[in-house]
XYZ file of C-alpha atoms in Angstrom:
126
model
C 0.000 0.000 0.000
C 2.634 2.744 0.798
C 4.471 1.855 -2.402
C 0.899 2.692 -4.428
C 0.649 5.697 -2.448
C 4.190 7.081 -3.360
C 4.217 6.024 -6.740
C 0.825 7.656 -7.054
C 2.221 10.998 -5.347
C 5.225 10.655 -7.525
C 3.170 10.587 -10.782
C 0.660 13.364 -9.406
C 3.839 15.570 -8.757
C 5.237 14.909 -12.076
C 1.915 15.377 -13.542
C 1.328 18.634 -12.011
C 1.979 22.136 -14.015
C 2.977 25.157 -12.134
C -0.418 27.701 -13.189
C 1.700 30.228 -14.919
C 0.486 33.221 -16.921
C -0.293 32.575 -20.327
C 2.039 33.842 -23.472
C 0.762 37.073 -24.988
C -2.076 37.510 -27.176
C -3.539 33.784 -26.362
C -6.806 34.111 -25.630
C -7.179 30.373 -24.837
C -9.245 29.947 -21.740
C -6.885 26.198 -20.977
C -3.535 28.790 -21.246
C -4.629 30.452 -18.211
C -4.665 29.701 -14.325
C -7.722 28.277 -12.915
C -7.848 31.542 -10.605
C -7.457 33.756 -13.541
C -10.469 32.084 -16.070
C -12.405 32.076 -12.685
C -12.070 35.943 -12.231
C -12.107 36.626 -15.923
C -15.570 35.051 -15.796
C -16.757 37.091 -13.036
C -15.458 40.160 -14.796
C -17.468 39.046 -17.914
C -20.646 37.934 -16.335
C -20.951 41.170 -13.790
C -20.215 43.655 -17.075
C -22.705 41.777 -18.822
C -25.574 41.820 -16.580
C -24.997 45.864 -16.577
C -24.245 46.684 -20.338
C -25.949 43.698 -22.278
C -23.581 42.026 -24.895
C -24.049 39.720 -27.668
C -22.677 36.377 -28.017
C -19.570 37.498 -29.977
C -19.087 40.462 -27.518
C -19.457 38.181 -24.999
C -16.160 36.053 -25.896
C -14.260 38.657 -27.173
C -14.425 40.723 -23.816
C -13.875 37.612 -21.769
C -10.575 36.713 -24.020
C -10.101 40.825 -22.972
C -10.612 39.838 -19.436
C -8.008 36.759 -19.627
C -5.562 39.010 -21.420
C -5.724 41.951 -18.828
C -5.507 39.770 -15.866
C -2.589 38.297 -16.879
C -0.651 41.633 -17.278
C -1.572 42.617 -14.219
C -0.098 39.238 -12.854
C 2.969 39.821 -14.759
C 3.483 43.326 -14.266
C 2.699 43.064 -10.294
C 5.341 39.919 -10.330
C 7.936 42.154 -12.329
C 7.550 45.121 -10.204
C 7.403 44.273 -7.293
C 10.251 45.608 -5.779
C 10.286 48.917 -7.735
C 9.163 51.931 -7.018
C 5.246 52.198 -6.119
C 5.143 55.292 -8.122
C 6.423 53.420 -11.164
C 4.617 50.627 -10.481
C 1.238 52.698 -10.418
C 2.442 53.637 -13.388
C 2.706 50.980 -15.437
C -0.552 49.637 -13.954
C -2.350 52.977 -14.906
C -0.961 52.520 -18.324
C -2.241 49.086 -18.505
C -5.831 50.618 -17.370
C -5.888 52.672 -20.254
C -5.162 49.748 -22.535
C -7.552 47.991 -21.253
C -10.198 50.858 -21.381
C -9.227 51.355 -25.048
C -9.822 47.937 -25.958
C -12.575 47.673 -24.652
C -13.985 50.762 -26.329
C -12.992 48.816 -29.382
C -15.492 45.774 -28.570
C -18.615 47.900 -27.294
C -21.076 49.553 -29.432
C -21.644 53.226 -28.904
C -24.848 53.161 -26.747
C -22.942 50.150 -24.503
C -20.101 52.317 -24.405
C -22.213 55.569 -22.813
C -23.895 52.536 -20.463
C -20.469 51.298 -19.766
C -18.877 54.825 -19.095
C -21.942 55.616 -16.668
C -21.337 52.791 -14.577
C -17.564 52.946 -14.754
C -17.912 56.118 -12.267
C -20.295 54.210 -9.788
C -18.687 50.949 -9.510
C -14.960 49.677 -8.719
C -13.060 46.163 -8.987
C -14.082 44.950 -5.643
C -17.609 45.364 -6.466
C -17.767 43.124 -9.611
């Protein structure tokens, strides 16, 4: 029995990937941390429920989700022994690309809905 049990630990171990971030522009879901497609769905499913998207929009802002998470990962992970006021800067800049892709996505009467509710709610809240 304790031979089963550590050979069966051994494989698990082996078996086992570190969740890492995913390579740039891959917007597939199985690339990603558990943690991250979780949040990225939350993300998805709160902005939905306030600005209603279509199908397409749907996936496209989740893969926008996935992607943005990720470079917040990375970019707290690389800075995080720099300077906070750099490293509010590069996550400021990373806002904006965010903001500007997901201008991109949204038609113009979701955008207006989106940019009314962006000054009422914050992260913690979705």
């Amino acid at each position: 029995m304790y031979k089963f049990f550590a050979t069966f630990c051994l494989v698990a171990g082996l078996g086992a990937q570190p969740a890492a971030a995913a390579p740039a522009g891959t917007d597939d879901p199985a690339a990603y941390s558990a943690a991250t497609v979780a949040r990225a769905n939350g993300l998805t499913r709160a902005l939905a429920g306030r600005v209603p998207l279509d199908e397409a929009q749907y996936i496209r802002v989740r893969a926008l989700h996935l992607r943005m998470l990720a470079e917040r990962q990375a970019l707290a992970i690389s800075l995080s022994g720099a300077d906070p006021a750099a490293r509010d800067q590069a996550l400021a800049a990373a806002q904006q690309r965010y903001e500007a892709a997901l201008a991109g996505l949204l038609r113009p009467a979701q955008l207006v809905a989106y940019q009314g509710l962006r000054s009422s709610f914050t992260a913690h809240r979705l």
